[in-house]
Amino acid sequence: MSNTQIEPSVDRRAQILDAAMICFAKRGFHQASMHDISAEAGISVGLIYRYFENKEDVISAMADRHKKQIHDLLERARQAPTLLESLEILFTAHCCENAPQIQSAFVVDLYAEASRNPRLANLVRDILETAMQGVTDLIARSPEAQHAPQNLTPRQLAELIFAVSRGMLMRDILETERDPTERRERQLRVVRRLWRLLFKPETEPAYA
Amino acid sequence: MSNTQIEPSVDRRAQILDAAMICFAKRGFHQASMHDISAEAGISVGLIYRYFENKEDVISAMADRHKKQIHDLLERARQAPTLLESLEILFTAHCCENAPQIQSAFVVDLYAEASRNPRLANLVRDILETAMQGVTDLIARSPEAQHAPQNLTPRQLAELIFAVSRGMLMRDILETERDPTERRERQLRVVRRLWRLLFKPETEPAYA
DNA sequence: CGAAGATGAATGAACGTTCATTCATTGTCA
DNA sequence: TGACAATGAATGAACGTTCATTCATCTTCG
């Protein structure tokens, strides 16, 4: 029963961050209390302060971890055989990764917080820039992208793709949709539509 | 100096909401205190409670007001002579309306809050649906939209446009850009690019 | 006068943070 | 080996602060 015996030194930081993620998604950064987090993690309040300086430190540690997750995601996207598949990976990550639909709420909270916290804003900007550059390269290398319409540069295409991705993420928040797979499907429909629009050389069927 | 003398019966509710908007954008819904708001409005704390039941009531009154503003915006967009101009109006509203760049932060906060408050989520969904329907109609009526690529329906086009719009709004938050007009320019470049992509019948110049 | 508008000190709950204390584990040494 | 010392992870009550909300009081004005 006790995981202390099985795992001699649980990764407390990760445990706390997992709990914090749940609490933050459920109540928001500033409404979730340290007591909520400690209860969710099944530890005492004081212990959190052994691993984190204060609440803000917990928040930025979560942002750091998010950065690493995005990095991994980008790596996975890079290894997909086609650009479309890369985009599918990037677009659907937040609705089926470890967490269910918690991610979306967290990311929007992160941006909201970034609008007031310059340190966090820098971090988020940094994450975004890395990811954007990654996708830009992905596009530049892709054979599919050679006939992009309107002479859009890879960078411009990436910007557009990210804008849509963020926009869909916000939309996701409003959906109290039952199934996670349903979210995923909706998300996929949008990526594919966008991909066709950006990279498929105008294959309009005959009628109208 | 005092506007109480100039205006015999100030619209207190509006005055409080204006102050709240500034405070919420500056500190967020839950970090902005009622004292902050009263100070910003130049009135006492207690007076707020004469016009609003509680803090949550202030927040949802702001959402209601936002709904009306979106309504007006849509009306203005409807009266533009071309679809492109309508879209330009819709895309740039949040960076040059009454408030400077406060709007973006407020809207992202609103979504973040909606992810936890079902009442607010319904309101935001409702606003979005109305606006979306308005733009869908705008597109359906527009002659420019007749040669949309990939047989996208007006609704699908509107969804895409709104996704990009929301995405740009989030991006706006990360920009500590100096000039409001600069924001506006960047925003306009994106709308136009999107418009060309969605509605301009592939006018690729000769080379490449 | 009296009703409505407006004030801000008072209240109590909730919060982030601290720290004296506990106690299972590990190390030491005869 | 077994008794004892040392460690530091973990606890949770307590502290000082902040906050939303209330209300007794004062002002304004017809």
Coordinates of C-alpha atoms (C1' of nucleotides) in Angstrom, one line a residue:
Chain A
M1 CA 0.0 0.0 0.0
S2 CA 2.6 2.5 1.0
N3 CA 4.7 3.7 -1.9
T4 CA 7.4 4.8 0.4
Q5 CA 8.6 1.3 0.7
I6 CA 8.4 0.5 -3.0
E7 CA 9.9 3.8 -4.0
P8 CA 12.5 4.7 -1.4
S9 CA 12.7 8.4 -2.5
V10 CA 9.6 9.4 -4.3
D11 CA 10.2 12.4 -6.5
R12 CA 8.5 14.8 -4.2
R13 CA 8.9 17.8 -6.6
A14 CA 7.1 15.9 -9.3
Q15 CA 4.5 14.7 -6.9
I16 CA 3.8 18.2 -5.7
L17 CA 3.7 19.6 -9.2
D18 CA 1.3 16.9 -10.3
A19 CA -1.0 17.9 -7.4
A20 CA -0.5 21.5 -8.1
M21 CA -1.5 21.0 -11.8
I22 CA -4.8 19.4 -10.7
C23 CA -5.5 22.1 -8.1
F24 CA -4.5 25.0 -10.4
A25 CA -6.7 23.6 -13.2
K26 CA -9.6 23.1 -10.8
R27 CA -9.4 26.5 -9.0
G28 CA -6.8 28.7 -10.8
F29 CA -3.4 29.8 -9.7
H30 CA -4.6 32.2 -7.0
Q31 CA -7.6 30.4 -5.7
A32 CA -5.9 27.2 -5.2
S33 CA -4.3 27.3 -1.8
M34 CA -1.1 25.6 -0.6
H35 CA -3.4 23.6 1.7
D36 CA -5.3 22.4 -1.4
I37 CA -2.1 21.3 -3.0
S38 CA -0.8 19.5 0.0
A39 CA -4.1 17.7 0.5
E40 CA -4.1 16.7 -3.2
A41 CA -0.5 15.4 -2.9
G42 CA -1.3 13.7 0.4
I43 CA 1.4 15.5 2.3
S44 CA 1.6 18.3 4.8
V45 CA 1.7 22.0 3.9
G46 CA 5.1 22.5 5.4
L47 CA 6.7 19.9 3.2
I48 CA 6.0 21.9 0.1
Y49 CA 8.2 24.6 1.4
R50 CA 11.1 22.1 1.7
Y51 CA 10.9 21.7 -2.1
F52 CA 9.8 25.1 -3.2
E53 CA 10.6 28.5 -2.0
N54 CA 7.0 29.8 -2.2
K55 CA 3.9 29.6 -4.2
E56 CA 5.3 31.6 -7.1
D57 CA 8.1 29.2 -7.3
V58 CA 5.7 26.3 -7.7
I59 CA 4.0 28.2 -10.5
S60 CA 7.2 28.8 -12.4
A61 CA 8.4 25.3 -11.8
M62 CA 5.3 24.2 -13.5
A63 CA 6.0 26.5 -16.4
D64 CA 9.5 25.0 -16.6
R65 CA 8.2 21.6 -16.7
H66 CA 5.7 22.6 -19.3
K67 CA 8.7 23.9 -21.3
K68 CA 10.3 20.5 -21.2
Q69 CA 7.0 18.8 -22.2
I70 CA 6.8 21.0 -25.2
H71 CA 10.3 20.2 -26.1
D72 CA 9.6 16.5 -26.0
L73 CA 6.4 17.0 -28.0
L74 CA 8.4 18.9 -30.7
E75 CA 10.9 16.1 -30.8
R76 CA 8.1 13.6 -31.3
A77 CA 6.6 15.8 -34.0
R78 CA 9.9 16.0 -35.7
Q79 CA 10.0 12.3 -36.1
A80 CA 6.7 12.0 -37.8
P81 CA 7.0 11.0 -41.5
T82 CA 4.9 13.7 -42.9
L83 CA 4.2 17.3 -42.0
L84 CA 0.5 16.6 -41.6
E85 CA 1.3 14.0 -39.0
S86 CA 3.6 16.3 -37.2
L87 CA 0.9 18.9 -37.0
E88 CA -1.6 16.3 -35.8
I89 CA 0.8 15.4 -33.0
L90 CA 1.2 19.1 -32.0
F91 CA -2.5 19.9 -32.1
T92 CA -3.8 17.0 -30.2
A93 CA -1.2 16.8 -27.4
H94 CA -3.1 19.0 -24.9
C95 CA -6.2 16.9 -25.0
C96 CA -4.9 13.4 -24.6
E97 CA -1.5 13.6 -22.9
N98 CA -1.1 12.6 -19.3
A99 CA -3.8 14.9 -18.2
P100 CA -7.4 14.8 -19.6
Q101 CA -8.5 18.3 -20.5
I102 CA -6.6 19.9 -17.6
Q103 CA -3.9 21.1 -19.9
S104 CA -6.0 23.6 -21.7
A105 CA -7.1 25.4 -18.6
F106 CA -3.5 25.4 -17.3
V107 CA -2.1 27.0 -20.4
V108 CA -4.7 29.7 -20.6
D109 CA -4.1 30.4 -16.9
L110 CA -0.4 30.6 -17.7
Y111 CA -1.0 33.2 -20.4
A112 CA -3.3 35.1 -18.1
E113 CA -0.6 35.1 -15.4
A114 CA 2.0 36.0 -17.9
S115 CA 0.2 39.2 -18.7
R116 CA 1.0 40.4 -15.2
N117 CA 4.2 38.6 -14.4
P118 CA 7.1 39.7 -16.7
R119 CA 9.3 36.7 -15.5
L120 CA 6.6 34.3 -16.6
A121 CA 5.9 36.3 -19.7
N122 CA 9.6 35.8 -20.7
L123 CA 9.4 32.1 -20.0
V124 CA 6.2 31.7 -22.1
R125 CA 7.6 33.8 -24.9
D126 CA 10.8 31.6 -24.8
I127 CA 8.7 28.4 -25.0
L128 CA 6.7 29.8 -27.8
E129 CA 9.7 31.0 -29.8
T130 CA 11.4 27.6 -29.5
A131 CA 8.3 25.8 -30.6
M132 CA 7.7 28.2 -33.4
Q133 CA 11.2 27.9 -34.7
G134 CA 10.9 24.1 -34.6
V135 CA 7.7 24.2 -36.6
T136 CA 9.2 26.7 -39.0
D137 CA 12.1 24.4 -39.7
L138 CA 9.7 21.5 -40.0
I139 CA 7.8 23.4 -42.7
A140 CA 10.9 24.6 -44.5
R141 CA 12.2 21.0 -44.8
S142 CA 8.9 19.5 -45.8
P143 CA 8.3 18.8 -49.5
E144 CA 4.6 19.3 -48.9
A145 CA 5.2 22.9 -48.1
Q146 CA 6.7 23.8 -51.5
H147 CA 3.4 24.9 -52.9
A148 CA 2.1 27.0 -50.1
P149 CA -0.3 29.6 -51.5
Q150 CA 0.3 33.3 -51.5
N151 CA 4.0 32.9 -51.2
L152 CA 3.8 32.6 -47.5
T153 CA 7.1 32.0 -45.8
P154 CA 7.6 29.0 -43.5
R155 CA 7.7 31.4 -40.6
Q156 CA 4.4 33.0 -41.6
L157 CA 2.8 29.6 -42.0
A158 CA 4.1 28.6 -38.5
E159 CA 2.7 31.8 -37.0
L160 CA -0.7 31.0 -38.5
I161 CA -0.6 27.5 -37.4
F162 CA 0.2 28.5 -33.8
A163 CA -2.5 31.1 -33.8
V164 CA -5.1 28.5 -34.7
S165 CA -3.7 26.1 -32.2
R166 CA -3.9 28.6 -29.4
G167 CA -7.3 29.6 -30.5
M168 CA -8.6 26.1 -30.5
L169 CA -7.1 25.6 -27.1
M170 CA -9.2 28.5 -25.8
R171 CA -12.2 27.1 -27.4
D172 CA -11.6 23.8 -25.8
I173 CA -12.1 25.4 -22.4
L174 CA -15.7 26.2 -23.3
E175 CA -16.5 22.6 -24.2
T176 CA -17.9 20.5 -21.4
E177 CA -17.6 17.7 -23.9
R178 CA -18.1 14.2 -22.6
D179 CA -15.4 12.3 -24.3
P180 CA -11.7 13.1 -24.5
T181 CA -11.7 11.3 -27.8
E182 CA -14.4 13.6 -29.1
R183 CA -12.2 16.6 -28.3
R184 CA -9.4 14.9 -30.1
E185 CA -11.6 14.3 -33.2
R186 CA -12.7 17.9 -33.3
Q187 CA -9.2 19.0 -33.0
L188 CA -8.0 16.7 -35.7
R189 CA -10.7 17.9 -38.1
V190 CA -9.4 21.5 -37.7
V191 CA -5.7 20.6 -38.2
R192 CA -6.5 18.7 -41.4
R193 CA -8.7 21.4 -42.7
L194 CA -5.9 23.9 -42.0
W195 CA -3.3 21.7 -43.5
R196 CA -5.3 21.3 -46.7
L197 CA -5.7 25.0 -46.8
L198 CA -2.1 25.8 -46.3
F199 CA -0.4 23.0 -48.1
K200 CA -2.7 21.1 -50.5
P201 CA -2.5 22.6 -54.0
E202 CA -6.1 23.6 -54.4
T203 CA -7.8 20.3 -55.3
E204 CA -11.3 21.6 -55.7
P205 CA -13.7 19.0 -56.9
A206 CA -15.5 19.7 -60.2
Y207 CA -18.8 21.1 -59.2
A208 CA -19.6 24.7 -58.4
Chain B
M1 CA -11.2 67.9 -11.0
S2 CA -14.1 66.0 -9.4
N3 CA -16.4 64.5 -12.0
T4 CA -19.1 64.2 -9.4
Q5 CA -19.9 67.9 -9.8
I6 CA -19.8 67.8 -13.6
E7 CA -22.0 64.8 -13.8
P8 CA -24.8 65.1 -11.2
S9 CA -25.7 61.4 -11.3
V10 CA -22.7 59.5 -12.6
D11 CA -23.5 56.1 -13.8
R12 CA -21.9 54.5 -10.8
R13 CA -22.2 51.0 -12.2
A14 CA -20.3 52.0 -15.3
Q15 CA -17.8 53.9 -13.2
I16 CA -17.1 50.9 -11.0
L17 CA -16.9 48.5 -14.0
D18 CA -14.4 50.8 -15.7
A19 CA -12.3 50.8 -12.6
A20 CA -12.7 47.1 -12.2
M21 CA -11.6 46.5 -15.8
I22 CA -8.3 48.4 -15.1
C23 CA -7.7 46.6 -11.8
F24 CA -8.6 43.1 -13.2
A25 CA -6.3 43.7 -16.2
K26 CA -3.5 44.9 -13.9
R27 CA -3.8 42.2 -11.2
G28 CA -6.3 39.6 -12.4
F29 CA -9.7 38.7 -11.1
H30 CA -8.7 37.3 -7.8
Q31 CA -5.7 39.4 -7.0
A32 CA -7.5 42.6 -7.5
S33 CA -9.2 43.5 -4.3
M34 CA -12.4 45.5 -3.7
H35 CA -10.2 48.2 -2.2
D36 CA -8.2 48.4 -5.3
I37 CA -11.3 48.8 -7.3
S38 CA -12.8 51.4 -5.0
A39 CA -9.5 53.4 -5.0
E40 CA -9.3 53.3 -8.8
A41 CA -12.9 54.5 -9.0
G42 CA -12.3 57.1 -6.4
I43 CA -15.1 56.0 -4.2
S44 CA -15.4 54.0 -0.9
V45 CA -15.4 50.2 -0.7
G46 CA -18.9 50.1 0.8
L47 CA -20.4 51.9 -2.1
I48 CA -19.5 49.1 -4.5
Y49 CA -21.8 46.9 -2.5
R50 CA -24.7 49.3 -3.1
Y51 CA -24.4 48.6 -6.8
F52 CA -23.2 45.0 -6.9
E53 CA -24.0 42.0 -4.7
N54 CA -20.5 40.8 -4.4
K55 CA -17.3 40.5 -6.3
E56 CA -18.5 37.7 -8.5
D57 CA -21.4 39.9 -9.5
V58 CA -18.9 42.5 -10.6
I59 CA -17.1 40.0 -12.7
S60 CA -20.2 38.7 -14.4
A61 CA -21.5 42.3 -14.9
M62 CA -18.2 42.9 -16.8
A63 CA -18.8 39.8 -18.9
D64 CA -22.3 41.1 -19.6
R65 CA -21.0 44.4 -20.7
H66 CA -18.4 42.7 -22.8
K67 CA -21.2 40.9 -24.5
K68 CA -22.9 44.2 -25.4
Q69 CA -19.6 45.6 -26.7
I70 CA -19.1 42.5 -28.9
H71 CA -22.7 43.1 -30.1
D72 CA -21.9 46.6 -31.1
L73 CA -18.7 45.6 -32.7
L74 CA -20.5 43.1 -34.8
E75 CA -22.9 45.7 -35.9
R76 CA -20.1 48.0 -36.9
A77 CA -18.5 45.1 -38.8
R78 CA -21.7 44.4 -40.5
Q79 CA -21.8 47.9 -41.9
A80 CA -18.4 47.7 -43.5
P81 CA -18.6 47.7 -47.3
T82 CA -16.4 44.6 -47.8
L83 CA -15.7 41.4 -45.9
L84 CA -12.1 42.3 -45.6
E85 CA -12.9 45.5 -43.9
S86 CA -15.4 43.7 -41.6
L87 CA -12.7 41.4 -40.5
E88 CA -10.2 44.2 -40.0
I89 CA -12.7 45.8 -37.6
L90 CA -13.2 42.6 -35.7
F91 CA -9.6 41.8 -35.4
T92 CA -8.3 45.1 -34.3
A93 CA -11.0 46.0 -31.8
H94 CA -9.3 44.7 -28.8
C95 CA -6.1 46.7 -29.3
C96 CA -7.5 50.2 -29.9
E97 CA -11.0 50.4 -28.5
N98 CA -11.6 52.4 -25.3
A99 CA -8.8 50.6 -23.5
P100 CA -5.2 50.3 -24.7
Q101 CA -4.1 46.7 -24.5
I102 CA -6.1 45.9 -21.4
Q103 CA -8.8 44.1 -23.3
S104 CA -6.6 41.2 -24.3
A105 CA -5.6 40.4 -20.7
F106 CA -9.2 40.7 -19.7
V107 CA -10.5 38.3 -22.3
V108 CA -7.9 35.7 -21.5
D109 CA -8.7 36.1 -17.8
L110 CA -12.4 35.6 -18.7
Y111 CA -11.7 32.3 -20.5
A112 CA -9.5 31.2 -17.6
E113 CA -12.2 32.0 -15.2
A114 CA -14.8 30.3 -17.4
S115 CA -12.9 27.1 -17.2
R116 CA -13.9 26.9 -13.5
N117 CA -17.2 28.8 -13.4
P118 CA -19.9 27.1 -15.4
R119 CA -22.1 30.2 -15.3
L120 CA -19.4 32.3 -16.9
A121 CA -18.6 29.5 -19.3
N122 CA -22.2 29.6 -20.5
L123 CA -22.0 33.4 -20.9
V124 CA -18.8 33.3 -22.9
R125 CA -20.1 30.4 -25.0
D126 CA -23.2 32.5 -25.7
I127 CA -21.1 35.5 -26.7
L128 CA -18.9 33.4 -28.9
E129 CA -21.9 31.7 -30.6
T130 CA -23.6 35.0 -31.4
A131 CA -20.5 36.5 -32.8
M132 CA -19.7 33.4 -34.7
Q133 CA -23.2 33.3 -36.3
G134 CA -22.8 37.0 -37.2
V135 CA -19.6 36.4 -39.0
T136 CA -20.9 33.2 -40.6
D137 CA -23.8 35.3 -42.1
L138 CA -21.4 38.0 -43.1
I139 CA -19.3 35.4 -45.0
A140 CA -22.3 33.7 -46.6
R141 CA -23.6 37.0 -47.9
S142 CA -20.3 38.2 -49.1
P143 CA -19.5 37.9 -52.8
E144 CA -15.8 37.6 -52.0
A145 CA -16.5 34.3 -50.2
Q146 CA -17.9 32.5 -53.3
H147 CA -14.5 31.1 -54.3
A148 CA -13.4 29.9 -50.9
P149 CA -10.9 27.0 -51.4
Q150 CA -11.5 23.4 -50.3
N151 CA -15.3 23.9 -50.3
L152 CA -15.2 25.2 -46.8
T153 CA -18.6 26.3 -45.5
P154 CA -19.1 29.8 -44.2
R155 CA -19.4 28.3 -40.8
Q156 CA -16.1 26.5 -41.1
L157 CA -14.5 29.7 -42.4
A158 CA -15.8 31.6 -39.4
E159 CA -14.5 29.0 -37.0
L160 CA -11.1 29.3 -38.5
I161 CA -11.2 33.1 -38.4
F162 CA -12.2 33.1 -34.8
A163 CA -9.5 30.6 -33.8
V164 CA -6.9 32.8 -35.4
S165 CA -8.4 35.8 -33.7
R166 CA -8.3 34.2 -30.3
G167 CA -4.8 32.9 -30.9
M168 CA -3.6 36.4 -31.9
L169 CA -5.2 37.8 -28.8
M170 CA -3.2 35.4 -26.6
R171 CA 0.0 36.2 -28.5
D172 CA -0.7 39.9 -27.9
I173 CA -0.4 39.3 -24.2
L174 CA 3.3 38.3 -24.6
E175 CA 4.1 41.5 -26.4
T176 CA 5.3 44.3 -24.3
E177 CA 5.2 46.3 -27.4
R178 CA 5.6 50.0 -27.1
D179 CA 3.1 51.4 -29.5
P180 CA -0.6 50.5 -29.6
T181 CA -0.5 51.3 -33.3
E182 CA 2.3 48.8 -33.8
R183 CA 0.0 46.1 -32.3
R184 CA -2.7 47.2 -34.6
E185 CA -0.4 46.9 -37.6
R186 CA 0.7 43.4 -36.7
Q187 CA -2.9 42.4 -36.2
L188 CA -3.8 43.9 -39.5
R189 CA -1.1 42.1 -41.4
V190 CA -2.4 38.8 -40.0
V191 CA -6.0 39.4 -40.9
R192 CA -5.1 40.4 -44.4
R193 CA -2.9 37.4 -44.9
L194 CA -5.7 35.2 -43.6
W195 CA -8.2 36.9 -45.8
R196 CA -6.1 36.4 -48.9
L197 CA -5.7 32.8 -47.9
L198 CA -9.4 32.2 -47.4
F199 CA -11.0 34.3 -50.0
K200 CA -8.5 35.5 -52.6
P201 CA -8.5 33.1 -55.6
E202 CA -4.9 32.1 -55.6
T203 CA -3.2 35.0 -57.3
E204 CA 0.3 33.6 -57.2
P205 CA 2.8 35.8 -59.0
A206 CA 4.6 34.3 -61.9
Y207 CA 8.0 33.3 -60.5
A208 CA 8.9 30.1 -58.5
Chain C
dC1 C1' -37.4 66.2 8.3
dG2 C1' -36.2 61.9 5.9
dA3 C1' -34.8 59.1 2.1
dA4 C1' -31.0 58.0 -0.6
dG5 C1' -26.1 58.3 -1.3
dA6 C1' -21.8 57.6 0.5
dT7 C1' -18.2 56.6 4.0
dG8 C1' -14.5 53.7 6.0
dA9 C1' -13.6 51.3 10.5
dA10 C1' -14.7 46.8 12.0
dT11 C1' -15.2 41.8 11.4
dG12 C1' -14.0 37.2 10.7
dA13 C1' -12.6 33.9 7.5
dA14 C1' -8.9 32.3 4.6
dC15 C1' -4.5 32.6 3.1
dG16 C1' 0.8 32.0 2.6
dT17 C1' 4.4 31.1 5.4
dT18 C1' 7.1 29.6 9.5
dC19 C1' 9.0 26.6 12.9
dA20 C1' 9.2 23.8 17.1
dT21 C1' 8.5 19.2 17.2
dT22 C1' 8.2 14.2 16.0
dC23 C1' 10.2 9.9 14.5
dA24 C1' 11.7 6.4 11.2
dT25 C1' 16.1 5.6 9.3
dT26 C1' 21.0 5.5 9.3
dG27 C1' 25.6 5.7 11.2
dT28 C1' 28.8 4.8 15.1
dC29 C1' 31.3 2.2 18.3
dA30 C1' 32.1 -1.0 22.2
Chain D
dT1 C1' 25.3 -7.5 17.9
dG2 C1' 22.9 -3.9 20.3
dA3 C1' 22.7 0.6 22.5
dC4 C1' 22.9 5.2 21.5
dA5 C1' 23.6 9.4 18.7
dA6 C1' 22.6 11.9 14.6
dT7 C1' 19.9 13.0 10.7
dG8 C1' 16.5 15.3 8.1
dA9 C1' 11.9 14.3 6.0
dA10 C1' 7.6 15.3 7.5
dT11 C1' 4.1 17.4 10.4
dG12 C1' 0.4 20.8 11.5
dA13 C1' -0.6 24.5 14.9
dA14 C1' 0.3 29.2 14.9
dC15 C1' 1.3 33.8 13.0
dG16 C1' 0.7 37.9 10.6
dT17 C1' -1.5 39.6 6.8
dT18 C1' -5.0 40.4 3.4
dC19 C1' -9.4 40.2 1.8
dA20 C1' -14.6 40.4 1.0
dT21 C1' -18.2 41.9 3.3
dT22 C1' -21.0 44.5 6.8
dC23 C1' -23.0 48.4 9.2
dA24 C1' -23.2 52.4 12.2
dT25 C1' -22.5 56.8 10.8
dC26 C1' -22.4 61.0 8.2
dT27 C1' -23.8 64.0 4.1
dT28 C1' -26.7 65.8 0.7
dC29 C1' -30.6 67.6 -1.0
dG30 C1' -35.7 68.0 -2.0

